[in-house]
Amino acid sequence: MATDENTADERTAPVDPLTDPSRENGELEPAQPTGEPTQAERLRHTRTAGTWAAVVVATIALIVLLVFILQNLQPTSVTFLGLRGDLPVGVALLLAAAIGGLLVALVGAARILQLRRTARRTTR
């Protein structure tokens, strides 16, 4: 069985979109991905990048707190709910900030639970 060389060439030759009769008014095909990521794709934010940034910020904050505590080692008397103790000023302030943060977290958690319960009721 003989093959026509022109037919084989037409099947394998690339078609010029400007002279292709199936294209109207010389429309071009959309660009095909080249495999190279664009700058926006390379700079896309990921969870790992966010976690890494949070660890860096937390480490810096801990270093600042450590310096603050080490510079404020003068003992002070602290009384809370009938309990009395002597602590360095830096430690006392750190404990006060931590207790305040826990109170804010508890109030925030209660509000989140309230909103979830309301959302669950409205979706039913």
mmCIF file of N, CA, C and O in Angstrom, residues 40-51 53:
data_model
loop_
_atom_site.group_PDB
_atom_site.id
_atom_site.type_symbol
_atom_site.label_atom_id
_atom_site.label_comp_id
_atom_site.label_asym_id
_atom_site.label_seq_id
_atom_site.Cartn_x
_atom_site.Cartn_y
_atom_site.Cartn_z
ATOM 1 N N ALA A 40 4.031 35.855 39.615
ATOM 2 C CA ALA A 40 2.928 35.786 40.581
ATOM 3 C C ALA A 40 2.777 34.367 41.127
ATOM 4 O O ALA A 40 2.495 34.176 42.306
ATOM 5 N N GLU A 41 2.970 33.362 40.269
ATOM 6 C CA GLU A 41 2.865 31.981 40.736
ATOM 7 C C GLU A 41 4.019 31.622 41.659
ATOM 8 O O GLU A 41 3.858 30.871 42.607
ATOM 9 N N ARG A 42 5.222 32.149 41.378
ATOM 10 C CA ARG A 42 6.367 31.860 42.227
ATOM 11 C C ARG A 42 6.227 32.506 43.587
ATOM 12 O O ARG A 42 6.726 31.992 44.567
ATOM 13 N N LEU A 43 5.549 33.642 43.675
ATOM 14 C CA LEU A 43 5.412 34.369 44.927
ATOM 15 C C LEU A 43 4.114 34.049 45.656
ATOM 16 O O LEU A 43 3.747 34.743 46.583
ATOM 17 N N ARG A 44 3.414 33.002 45.230
ATOM 18 C CA ARG A 44 2.138 32.641 45.845
ATOM 19 C C ARG A 44 2.337 32.251 47.305
ATOM 20 O O ARG A 44 3.282 31.570 47.659
ATOM 21 N N HIS A 45 1.433 32.697 48.161
ATOM 22 C CA HIS A 45 1.502 32.422 49.599
ATOM 23 C C HIS A 45 1.043 30.997 49.867
ATOM 24 O O HIS A 45 0.027 30.558 49.364
ATOM 25 N N THR A 46 1.805 30.283 50.667
ATOM 26 C CA THR A 46 1.442 28.920 51.042
ATOM 27 C C THR A 46 1.314 28.820 52.551
ATOM 28 O O THR A 46 1.745 29.703 53.286
ATOM 29 N N ARG A 47 0.731 27.740 53.009
ATOM 30 C CA ARG A 47 0.596 27.527 54.454
ATOM 31 C C ARG A 47 1.957 27.385 55.113
ATOM 32 O O ARG A 47 2.181 27.856 56.226
ATOM 33 N N THR A 48 2.858 26.717 54.442
ATOM 34 C CA THR A 48 4.195 26.541 55.000
ATOM 35 C C THR A 48 4.892 27.880 55.155
ATOM 36 O O THR A 48 5.545 28.138 56.174
ATOM 37 N N ALA A 49 4.755 28.737 54.162
ATOM 38 C CA ALA A 49 5.365 30.066 54.248
ATOM 39 C C ALA A 49 4.739 30.865 55.384
ATOM 40 O O ALA A 49 5.443 31.564 56.127
ATOM 41 N N GLY A 50 3.439 30.767 55.552
ATOM 42 C CA GLY A 50 2.766 31.454 56.652
ATOM 43 C C GLY A 50 3.203 30.931 58.006
ATOM 44 O O GLY A 50 3.409 31.701 58.947
ATOM 45 N N THR A 51 3.352 29.616 58.107
ATOM 46 C CA THR A 51 3.809 29.019 59.359
ATOM 47 C C THR A 51 5.229 29.459 59.677
ATOM 48 O O THR A 51 5.538 29.797 60.823
ATOM 49 N N ALA A 53 6.722 32.203 58.721
ATOM 50 C CA ALA A 53 6.698 33.613 59.119
ATOM 51 C C ALA A 53 6.195 33.755 60.554
ATOM 52 O O ALA A 53 6.735 34.555 61.333
#
